[in-house]
Coordinates of C-alpha atoms in Angstrom, one line a residue:
Chain A
M355 CA 0.0 0.0 0.0
K356 CA 1.8 3.1 -1.3
K357 CA -0.6 6.1 -1.2
N358 CA -0.4 9.8 -0.7
I359 CA -1.8 10.7 2.7
V360 CA -2.4 14.1 4.1
I361 CA -3.2 14.5 7.8
V362 CA -4.8 17.8 8.8
G363 CA -4.3 18.4 12.5
L364 CA -1.5 16.5 14.4
G365 CA -3.1 16.1 17.8
L366 CA -3.7 12.8 19.5
I367 CA -5.6 11.2 16.7
G368 CA -4.0 12.9 13.7
G369 CA -0.5 12.3 15.2
S370 CA -1.3 8.6 15.9
L371 CA -2.7 8.2 12.3
A372 CA 0.6 9.7 10.9
K373 CA 2.7 7.4 13.1
A374 CA 0.6 4.3 12.2
F375 CA 0.8 5.1 8.4
T376 CA 4.6 5.5 8.8
Q377 CA 5.1 2.4 10.9
Y378 CA 2.7 0.0 9.2
T379 CA 2.5 1.0 5.6
D380 CA 4.6 2.4 2.7
C381 CA 2.4 5.5 2.3
R382 CA 3.8 9.0 2.0
V383 CA 2.4 11.1 4.8
A384 CA 2.3 14.9 4.7
G385 CA 1.1 16.8 7.8
I386 CA -0.7 20.1 8.2
D387 CA -1.1 22.0 11.5
T388 CA -1.3 25.6 12.6
D389 CA 1.1 24.9 15.5
P390 CA 4.7 24.9 14.3
A391 CA 5.8 22.9 17.3
A392 CA 3.5 20.0 16.4
L393 CA 4.8 20.0 12.8
E394 CA 8.4 20.1 14.0
A395 CA 7.8 17.2 16.4
A396 CA 6.1 15.2 13.7
L397 CA 8.9 15.8 11.2
A398 CA 11.6 15.1 13.8
C399 CA 10.3 11.7 14.7
G400 CA 9.5 10.8 11.1
A401 CA 5.7 10.6 11.6
V402 CA 5.4 12.8 8.5
T403 CA 7.9 13.3 5.7
K404 CA 6.8 16.8 4.9
V405 CA 4.6 19.8 5.8
G406 CA 1.5 19.5 3.6
D407 CA 0.5 22.3 1.2
D408 CA -2.2 22.7 -1.5
N409 CA -0.2 20.5 -3.9
D410 CA -0.2 17.7 -1.4
L411 CA -4.0 18.1 -0.9
R412 CA -4.4 18.0 -4.7
S413 CA -2.3 14.8 -5.2
A414 CA -3.5 13.1 -2.0
D415 CA -5.3 9.7 -2.2
I416 CA -6.8 10.3 1.3
V417 CA -7.1 13.4 3.4
Y418 CA -7.8 12.8 7.1
L419 CA -9.4 15.8 8.8
C420 CA -8.3 15.6 12.4
L421 CA -9.3 19.0 13.8
Y422 CA -12.2 19.9 16.0
P423 CA -15.6 19.7 14.2
Q424 CA -16.1 23.3 13.2
A425 CA -12.4 23.7 12.4
D426 CA -12.6 20.7 10.0
I427 CA -15.5 22.3 8.2
D428 CA -13.7 25.7 8.0
F429 CA -10.5 24.0 6.7
V430 CA -12.4 22.3 3.8
K431 CA -14.3 25.6 3.0
G432 CA -11.0 27.4 2.9
H433 CA -9.3 24.8 0.6
L434 CA -12.3 23.8 -1.6
S435 CA -10.4 24.3 -4.9
A436 CA -7.4 22.3 -3.7
F437 CA -9.1 18.9 -3.6
S438 CA -9.1 16.8 -6.8
P439 CA -12.0 14.5 -7.8
H440 CA -9.7 11.5 -6.9
T441 CA -9.0 12.6 -3.4
I442 CA -11.0 10.9 -0.7
V443 CA -11.8 13.3 2.2
T444 CA -12.6 11.7 5.6
D445 CA -12.6 13.0 9.2
V446 CA -12.3 11.6 12.7
C447 CA -14.8 13.7 14.6
G448 CA -16.5 12.3 17.7
I449 CA -19.9 13.6 16.5
K450 CA -21.2 13.1 13.0
T451 CA -24.6 14.7 12.3
E452 CA -23.5 18.3 11.9
V453 CA -20.1 17.4 10.5
C454 CA -21.3 15.0 7.9
R455 CA -24.1 17.3 6.8
A456 CA -21.6 20.2 6.3
L457 CA -18.8 18.1 4.7
T458 CA -21.2 16.2 2.4
A459 CA -22.5 19.5 1.1
L460 CA -19.0 20.8 0.6
S461 CA -17.9 17.6 -1.1
K462 CA -20.7 18.1 -3.6
K463 CA -19.7 21.7 -4.2
G464 CA -16.0 20.8 -4.5
G465 CA -16.5 17.6 -6.5
F466 CA -14.6 15.2 -4.4
P467 CA -15.8 12.1 -2.4
Y468 CA -16.4 12.5 1.3
C469 CA -16.9 9.7 3.8
G470 CA -17.3 10.3 7.5
A471 CA -15.5 8.1 10.1
H472 CA -14.8 7.9 13.8
P473 CA -11.9 5.9 15.1
M474 CA -13.0 4.6 18.5
A475 CA -9.7 5.1 20.2
G476 CA -8.2 7.7 22.5
T477 CA -6.7 8.3 25.8
E478 CA -7.2 10.9 28.6
K479 CA -4.1 12.7 27.2
H480 CA -4.0 14.9 24.2
G481 CA -1.7 16.6 21.7
F482 CA 0.9 15.2 19.4
S483 CA 3.1 14.2 22.3
A484 CA 0.5 11.7 23.4
S485 CA 0.1 10.1 20.0
R486 CA 1.2 6.5 19.4
A487 CA 1.4 4.3 16.3
D488 CA -0.4 1.5 18.2
L489 CA -3.3 3.6 19.4
F490 CA -5.8 1.9 17.1
Q491 CA -4.8 -1.7 17.7
G492 CA -8.0 -3.8 17.9
A493 CA -10.2 -0.7 18.0
S494 CA -13.4 -0.2 16.1
Y495 CA -13.5 2.0 13.0
I496 CA -16.9 3.5 12.6
L497 CA -17.8 4.4 9.0
V498 CA -20.6 7.0 8.4
P499 CA -20.7 7.0 4.6
C500 CA -23.6 9.3 4.0
S501 CA -23.4 9.4 0.1
A502 CA -19.9 8.0 -0.3
P503 CA -19.6 5.3 -3.0
A504 CA -19.0 1.7 -1.9
Q505 CA -15.4 1.6 -3.2
V506 CA -14.5 4.7 -1.1
Q507 CA -15.9 3.1 2.0
E508 CA -14.0 -0.1 1.2
L509 CA -10.7 1.6 0.7
L510 CA -11.1 3.5 4.0
R511 CA -12.0 0.3 5.8
Q512 CA -9.1 -1.7 4.4
T513 CA -6.8 1.1 5.2
A514 CA -8.0 1.1 8.8
F515 CA -7.3 -2.6 9.1
T516 CA -3.8 -1.9 7.9
L517 CA -3.4 0.6 10.6
G518 CA -4.3 -1.9 13.3
F519 CA -8.1 -1.4 13.7
G520 CA -9.8 -4.7 14.7
R521 CA -13.3 -4.2 13.5
S522 CA -15.5 -1.8 11.5
V523 CA -19.1 -0.9 11.7
T524 CA -21.1 1.2 9.3
T525 CA -23.9 3.5 10.4
T526 CA -25.8 6.7 9.9
P527 CA -24.8 10.0 11.5
E528 CA -27.9 10.0 13.7
E529 CA -27.4 6.5 15.0
H530 CA -23.7 7.2 15.5
D531 CA -24.4 10.3 17.6
Q532 CA -27.0 8.5 19.8
M533 CA -24.7 5.6 20.5
I534 CA -21.7 7.9 21.1
A535 CA -23.7 10.0 23.6
F536 CA -23.9 6.8 25.7
T537 CA -20.6 5.1 25.0
S538 CA -18.2 8.0 25.1
Q539 CA -19.7 11.4 26.0
L540 CA -21.6 10.2 29.1
P541 CA -18.5 8.6 30.7
H542 CA -16.7 11.8 30.2
A543 CA -19.5 13.9 31.8
L544 CA -19.7 11.3 34.6
A545 CA -16.0 11.3 35.3
C546 CA -15.9 15.1 35.7
A547 CA -19.0 15.1 37.9
Y548 CA -17.5 12.3 40.0
V549 CA -14.2 14.0 40.8
M550 CA -16.0 17.2 41.9
S551 CA -16.8 15.5 45.2
P552 CA -14.9 17.2 48.1
R553 CA -13.6 13.8 49.0
C554 CA -11.7 13.4 45.8
L555 CA -8.5 15.3 46.7
G556 CA -8.0 13.0 49.8
H557 CA -8.6 9.6 48.0
R558 CA -5.0 8.3 48.1
G559 CA -4.7 5.2 50.3
F560 CA -8.5 4.8 50.2
S561 CA -8.9 4.0 46.5
A562 CA -8.3 1.2 44.1
G563 CA -9.4 0.2 40.6
S564 CA -12.9 1.4 40.7
Y565 CA -11.9 5.0 41.6
R566 CA -9.1 4.9 38.9
D567 CA -11.4 3.7 36.2
V568 CA -14.3 6.0 36.7
S569 CA -12.2 9.1 37.2
R570 CA -9.7 8.5 34.4
V571 CA -11.2 10.6 31.6
A572 CA -11.9 13.5 34.0
N573 CA -8.5 14.6 32.7
I574 CA -10.4 16.2 29.8
N575 CA -9.7 18.7 27.1
E576 CA -12.7 20.8 28.0
V577 CA -12.7 23.0 24.9
M578 CA -12.9 20.1 22.5
W579 CA -15.4 18.1 24.6
A580 CA -17.7 21.1 25.2
E581 CA -17.9 21.5 21.4
L582 CA -18.6 17.7 21.0
F583 CA -21.2 17.7 23.8
L584 CA -23.0 20.8 22.4
D585 CA -23.0 19.5 18.8
N586 CA -24.8 16.4 20.2
R587 CA -26.9 18.0 22.9
A588 CA -30.3 16.4 22.3
A589 CA -28.8 12.8 22.4
L590 CA -26.5 13.6 25.3
T591 CA -29.2 15.4 27.3
A592 CA -31.4 12.3 26.9
E593 CA -28.6 10.0 28.1
L594 CA -27.9 12.2 31.1
D595 CA -31.6 12.2 32.0
T596 CA -31.7 8.4 31.8
L597 CA -28.6 8.2 34.0
L598 CA -29.9 10.7 36.5
E599 CA -33.1 8.8 36.8
N600 CA -31.4 5.4 37.3
L601 CA -28.9 6.9 39.8
S602 CA -31.8 8.5 41.7
D603 CA -33.5 5.2 41.9
I604 CA -30.4 3.7 43.5
R605 CA -30.1 6.7 45.8
S606 CA -33.7 6.3 47.0
A607 CA -33.3 2.6 47.7
V608 CA -30.2 3.4 49.8
A609 CA -31.7 6.3 51.6
E610 CA -34.9 4.4 52.3
N611 CA -32.9 1.3 53.5
D612 CA -34.9 -0.8 51.0
R613 CA -32.7 -3.9 50.5
N614 CA -35.0 -5.7 48.1
K615 CA -35.3 -2.7 45.8
L616 CA -31.5 -2.0 46.0
E617 CA -30.6 -5.6 45.2
A618 CA -33.0 -5.6 42.3
L619 CA -31.4 -2.5 40.8
L620 CA -27.9 -3.7 41.2
R621 CA -28.9 -7.1 39.8
Q622 CA -30.0 -5.3 36.7
G623 CA -26.5 -4.0 36.2
R624 CA -25.0 -7.5 36.6
L625 CA -27.5 -9.1 34.3
I626 CA -26.8 -6.6 31.5
K627 CA -23.1 -7.2 31.8
E628 CA -23.7 -11.0 31.8
E629 CA -25.9 -10.7 28.7
L630 CA -23.1 -8.8 27.0
G631 CA -20.6 -11.5 28.1
E632 CA -18.5 -8.9 29.9
Chain B
M881 CA 7.6 -15.5 58.9
K882 CA 6.1 -18.8 60.1
K883 CA 2.7 -18.2 61.7
N884 CA -0.6 -20.0 62.0
I885 CA -3.2 -18.3 59.8
V886 CA -6.9 -19.0 59.6
I887 CA -8.9 -17.6 56.8
V888 CA -12.7 -17.6 57.4
G889 CA -14.5 -17.3 54.0
L890 CA -12.6 -18.4 50.8
G891 CA -14.2 -15.9 48.4
L892 CA -12.3 -13.4 46.2
I893 CA -10.5 -11.7 49.1
G894 CA -10.1 -14.7 51.5
G895 CA -9.0 -16.9 48.7
S896 CA -6.5 -14.4 47.5
L897 CA -5.1 -13.9 51.1
A898 CA -4.8 -17.7 51.4
K899 CA -2.9 -17.9 48.0
A900 CA -0.7 -14.9 48.9
F901 CA 0.2 -16.4 52.3
T902 CA 1.1 -19.7 50.7
Q903 CA 3.0 -18.2 47.8
Y904 CA 4.9 -15.4 49.6
T905 CA 5.4 -16.7 53.2
D906 CA 6.1 -19.8 55.3
C907 CA 2.8 -19.5 57.2
R908 CA 0.5 -22.4 57.7
V909 CA -2.9 -21.6 56.3
A910 CA -6.2 -23.2 57.4
G911 CA -9.4 -22.3 55.6
I912 CA -13.0 -22.3 56.8
D913 CA -16.0 -22.0 54.5
T914 CA -19.6 -23.3 54.5
D915 CA -19.2 -24.2 50.9
P916 CA -17.5 -27.6 50.5
A917 CA -16.6 -26.8 46.8
A918 CA -14.6 -23.7 47.9
L919 CA -12.7 -25.7 50.5
E920 CA -12.0 -28.5 48.1
A921 CA -10.7 -26.1 45.5
A922 CA -8.5 -24.3 48.1
L923 CA -7.1 -27.6 49.3
A924 CA -6.6 -28.9 45.7
C925 CA -4.5 -25.9 44.6
G926 CA -2.6 -25.8 47.9
A927 CA -3.9 -22.4 48.9
V928 CA -4.8 -23.9 52.3
T929 CA -3.2 -26.9 53.9
K930 CA -6.2 -28.0 56.0
V931 CA -9.8 -27.2 56.7
G932 CA -9.8 -25.1 59.9
D933 CA -11.6 -26.1 63.1
D934 CA -11.9 -24.7 66.6
N935 CA -8.4 -26.0 67.4
D936 CA -7.0 -24.0 64.5
L937 CA -8.8 -20.9 65.7
R938 CA -7.3 -21.5 69.2
S939 CA -3.8 -21.8 68.0
A940 CA -4.0 -19.2 65.3
D941 CA -1.7 -16.1 65.3
I942 CA -4.0 -14.2 63.0
V943 CA -7.6 -15.0 62.0
Y944 CA -8.8 -13.1 58.9
L945 CA -12.6 -12.8 58.7
C946 CA -13.5 -12.6 55.0
L947 CA -17.3 -13.1 55.1
Y948 CA -19.9 -10.5 54.5
P949 CA -20.2 -7.9 57.4
Q950 CA -23.1 -9.5 59.4
A951 CA -21.7 -13.0 58.7
D952 CA -18.3 -12.0 60.2
I953 CA -20.1 -10.8 63.3
D954 CA -22.2 -14.0 63.6
F955 CA -19.1 -16.2 63.1
V956 CA -17.2 -14.5 65.9
K957 CA -20.3 -14.7 68.2
G958 CA -20.6 -18.4 67.4
H959 CA -16.9 -19.1 68.1
L960 CA -16.3 -16.7 71.0
S961 CA -14.8 -19.3 73.3
A962 CA -12.5 -20.7 70.5
F963 CA -10.3 -17.6 70.3
S964 CA -7.2 -17.4 72.6
P965 CA -5.9 -14.2 74.1
H966 CA -2.9 -14.5 71.7
T967 CA -5.0 -14.7 68.6
I968 CA -5.3 -11.5 66.5
V969 CA -8.7 -11.2 64.9
T970 CA -9.0 -8.9 61.9
D971 CA -11.5 -8.6 59.0
V972 CA -11.5 -7.3 55.4
C973 CA -15.0 -5.7 55.3
G974 CA -15.6 -2.8 52.9
I975 CA -17.4 -0.9 55.6
K976 CA -16.2 -0.4 59.1
T977 CA -18.4 1.6 61.5
E978 CA -20.9 -1.2 62.2
V979 CA -18.4 -4.0 61.9
C980 CA -15.8 -2.4 64.1
R981 CA -18.3 -1.6 66.8
A982 CA -19.7 -5.1 66.9
L983 CA -16.3 -6.9 66.7
T984 CA -14.6 -4.6 69.2
A985 CA -17.4 -5.4 71.7
L986 CA -17.0 -9.1 71.0
S987 CA -13.2 -9.0 71.3
K988 CA -13.6 -7.4 74.8
K989 CA -16.1 -10.1 75.8
G990 CA -13.9 -12.9 74.3
G991 CA -10.6 -11.5 75.6
F992 CA -8.7 -11.4 72.3
P993 CA -7.3 -8.4 70.3
Y994 CA -9.3 -7.2 67.3
C995 CA -8.1 -4.7 64.7
G996 CA -10.3 -3.8 61.7
A997 CA -8.8 -3.6 58.2
H998 CA -9.8 -3.1 54.6
P999 CA -7.6 -4.4 51.8
M1000 CA -8.2 -2.0 48.9
A1001 CA -8.1 -4.6 46.2
G1002 CA -10.7 -6.5 44.2
T1003 CA -12.0 -7.2 40.8
E1004 CA -15.5 -7.3 39.2
K1005 CA -15.3 -11.1 39.6
H1006 CA -16.0 -13.0 42.8
G1007 CA -15.6 -16.3 44.5
F1008 CA -12.6 -18.5 45.1
S1009 CA -12.2 -19.2 41.4
A1010 CA -11.4 -15.4 40.9
S1011 CA -8.8 -15.3 43.7
R1012 CA -5.2 -14.6 42.9
A1013 CA -2.0 -14.5 45.0
D1014 CA -1.0 -11.2 43.4
L1015 CA -4.3 -9.4 44.0
F1016 CA -2.8 -7.1 46.6
Q1017 CA 0.4 -6.1 44.7
G1018 CA 0.9 -2.4 45.3
A1019 CA -2.6 -2.0 46.9
S1020 CA -3.4 0.0 50.0
Y1021 CA -4.0 -1.8 53.3
I1022 CA -6.3 0.4 55.4
L1023 CA -6.0 -0.2 59.1
V1024 CA -8.9 0.8 61.4
P1025 CA -7.5 -0.1 64.8
C1026 CA -10.2 1.1 67.2
S1027 CA -8.7 -0.1 70.5
A1028 CA -6.1 -2.5 69.1
P1029 CA -2.7 -2.2 70.7
A1030 CA 0.2 -0.7 68.6
Q1031 CA 2.0 -4.0 68.3
V1032 CA -1.1 -5.7 66.9
Q1033 CA -1.4 -3.0 64.2
E1034 CA 2.3 -3.2 63.4
L1035 CA 2.1 -7.0 63.0
L1036 CA -0.8 -6.7 60.6
R1037 CA 0.8 -4.0 58.7
Q1038 CA 4.1 -5.8 58.2
T1039 CA 2.2 -9.0 57.3
A1040 CA 0.3 -7.0 54.6
F1041 CA 3.6 -5.8 53.1
T1042 CA 4.8 -9.4 53.0
L1043 CA 1.6 -10.2 51.0
G1044 CA 2.4 -7.6 48.4
F1045 CA 0.5 -4.5 49.7
G1046 CA 2.3 -1.3 48.7
R1047 CA 1.1 1.2 51.3
S1048 CA -0.9 1.4 54.5
V1049 CA -3.0 4.1 56.0
T1050 CA -4.6 4.2 59.4
T1051 CA -7.9 5.8 60.1
T1052 CA -11.1 5.8 62.1
P1053 CA -14.2 3.7 61.1
E1054 CA -16.2 6.9 60.4
E1055 CA -13.5 8.5 58.2
H1056 CA -13.0 5.1 56.4
D1057 CA -16.7 4.8 55.6
Q1058 CA -17.0 8.4 54.3
M1059 CA -14.0 7.9 52.0
I1060 CA -15.1 4.5 50.8
A1061 CA -18.5 5.9 50.0
F1062 CA -16.8 8.0 47.4
T1063 CA -13.8 5.9 46.2
S1064 CA -15.6 2.5 46.0
Q1065 CA -19.3 2.5 46.6
L1066 CA -20.1 5.4 44.4
P1067 CA -18.3 3.9 41.3
H1068 CA -20.3 0.7 41.8
A1069 CA -23.6 2.5 42.0
L1070 CA -22.6 4.6 39.0
A1071 CA -21.6 1.6 36.9
C1072 CA -24.9 -0.1 37.5
A1073 CA -26.9 3.1 36.7
Y1074 CA -24.8 3.6 33.6
V1075 CA -25.4 0.2 32.0
M1076 CA -29.2 0.5 32.5
S1077 CA -29.3 2.8 29.5
P1078 CA -31.3 1.1 26.7
R1079 CA -28.3 1.9 24.4
C1080 CA -26.0 -0.4 26.4
L1081 CA -26.8 -3.7 24.8
G1082 CA -25.9 -2.3 21.4
H1083 CA -22.6 -0.7 22.4
R1084 CA -20.3 -3.1 20.5
G1085 CA -18.4 -1.4 17.7
F1086 CA -19.3 2.0 19.1
S1087 CA -17.3 1.8 22.3
A1088 CA -13.7 2.0 23.6
G1089 CA -11.9 2.6 26.8
S1090 CA -14.2 5.0 28.5
Y1091 CA -17.2 2.6 28.1
R1092 CA -15.1 -0.3 29.3
D1093 CA -13.8 1.5 32.4
V1094 CA -17.0 3.1 33.7
S1095 CA -19.1 -0.1 33.2
R1096 CA -16.6 -2.6 34.5
V1097 CA -17.8 -3.0 38.0
A1098 CA -21.5 -3.2 37.0
N1099 CA -20.7 -6.9 37.0
I1100 CA -21.6 -6.7 40.7
N1101 CA -22.3 -9.2 43.5
E1102 CA -25.6 -7.5 44.3
V1103 CA -26.2 -9.3 47.6
M1104 CA -22.8 -8.3 49.1
W1105 CA -22.9 -4.7 47.7
A1106 CA -26.5 -4.1 48.9
E1107 CA -25.4 -5.0 52.4
L1108 CA -22.3 -2.8 52.1
F1109 CA -24.3 0.1 50.7
L1110 CA -27.0 -0.1 53.4
D1111 CA -24.5 -0.4 56.2
N1112 CA -23.1 2.9 55.0
R1113 CA -26.2 4.6 53.9
A1114 CA -25.7 8.1 55.3
A1115 CA -22.3 8.6 53.7
L1116 CA -23.3 7.0 50.5
T1117 CA -26.5 8.9 50.2
A1118 CA -24.5 12.1 50.7
E1119 CA -22.1 11.2 48.0
L1120 CA -24.9 10.2 45.6
D1121 CA -26.5 13.6 46.2
T1122 CA -23.3 15.4 45.5
L1123 CA -22.9 13.5 42.3
L1124 CA -26.5 14.0 41.2
E1125 CA -26.1 17.7 41.7
N1126 CA -22.8 18.0 39.8
L1127 CA -24.2 15.8 37.0
S1128 CA -27.4 17.9 36.8
D1129 CA -25.2 21.0 36.4
I1130 CA -23.5 19.5 33.4
R1131 CA -26.9 18.4 32.1
S1132 CA -28.2 21.9 32.4
A1133 CA -25.2 23.4 30.6
V1134 CA -25.6 20.9 27.8
A1135 CA -29.4 21.3 27.5
E1136 CA -29.1 25.1 27.6
N1137 CA -26.3 25.1 25.0
D1138 CA -24.2 27.2 27.5
R1139 CA -20.7 26.7 26.3
N1140 CA -19.0 28.9 28.9
K1141 CA -20.7 27.1 31.8
L1142 CA -20.0 23.7 30.3
E1143 CA -16.3 24.4 29.7
A1144 CA -16.0 25.7 33.3
L1145 CA -17.6 22.6 34.7
L1146 CA -15.4 20.2 32.6
R1147 CA -12.3 22.3 33.4
Q1148 CA -13.0 21.7 37.1
G1149 CA -12.7 17.9 36.4
R1150 CA -9.4 18.4 34.6
L1151 CA -7.9 20.7 37.3
I1152 CA -8.8 18.3 40.1
K1153 CA -7.0 15.5 38.2
E1154 CA -4.1 17.7 37.5
E1155 CA -3.8 18.7 41.2
L1156 CA -3.8 15.0 42.0
G1157 CA -1.1 14.5 39.4
E1158 CA -3.2 11.9 37.7

């Protein structure tokens, strides 16, 4: 596999894509970023071979947009004439309805194929310095094709497997955003709310795995996540309401010393995990 | 270190203590359990050398009570004359106020030293089959001495380090229970409430680390945890109220599309984790 790749935005995901392309494929990788330090670091470690320009966008086989949602849209708007009809444009945004609508419209205007995607990988760290070639090992690559032709989807999927992804699912922007509100956004909201307890700063010596796991992603990039939350606010609000209701039920059972009710609620949790085989 | 140890209750914690004593020390370990299968499994793998009886309790240097809270109390009540004045009795219960009060009273009546403790280790699995010699590696051993003499505390602490524990803190039953409501009970309540979302059963392909981490302990032993929750209901209710309030604040900021408020709330999460160096 020897293709021309352009990565726009060398943060955690963009940087990891660049490193994975460099380590696992023969592709040529050009990087674009407004931060000179990120470009320098990516060049220095060989994650990209050059700083990308309009010529690279024009000759690219795949362009990965790895900025925040609105910044991705703005970038494509600002470079609309630079994309050729042979360049596949994709993104890695954590929400899809707004991004896919805007980028699909721009791809029609610019005459190039666009296919939305969301690599289900990340850490609580961010920036190029946290990026790793093996970030995607075994992860799920979600494709949100909208109007992308089948061969475009297939190329992106095969490329993802080359980078280490372990599975791929295909869905609509709306279904994606509803699922992600639960699987990803809710745990981040939860982690932040959890560590706000006055007890948190004194946890050392009194904590173990369950503290560590639920609090991990409270180390959040609040600017990016606020944008992701608000772009998906109907679905996330609904998930937060569901969680608040279920948590209030547990709270009532505890406060009312109702053992049967409490056991029944906790049992639900266990049975769901058992049904999932987890 | 060649002491006589009796483990009462060969579940996850008792079984792991038995395996750790056998693997890392020269102690003789006798096991007591009402389940013949657990005893058989512990004998078969060499975690205990014999089934414990009243003579073993009488000649024990340390007895570890590893049943549920009320069952620990009932066991000591039922074997009060079996403990000698030289036998240290300790427990591993996840809550301490009720347990320490009852066992301290019984230890005075029976004339043997009692020192409460809580090994901060566990997994989402339970029973002897889930037990492991290395479960306590690096974990915190919480001592809740009540009226235990200093040399009793010191022996238990040194023994814990021999078993792999990495640190030890000493506290009161009340402080323990308030901290544990936050560090351990709340994440378990949260995990169960989280997986109750109708989205949960369809998460595959749409989830990654943050789903895995927050949902892990939903695979709960609901009978044991309901007892632990209810024995600590004032502290846990207070923590649940704090969490519900903080989560509702995030919910409002999302629903009202208030970016400044949302960023400020999420930033609090990040700053707390940064202050903790996590």
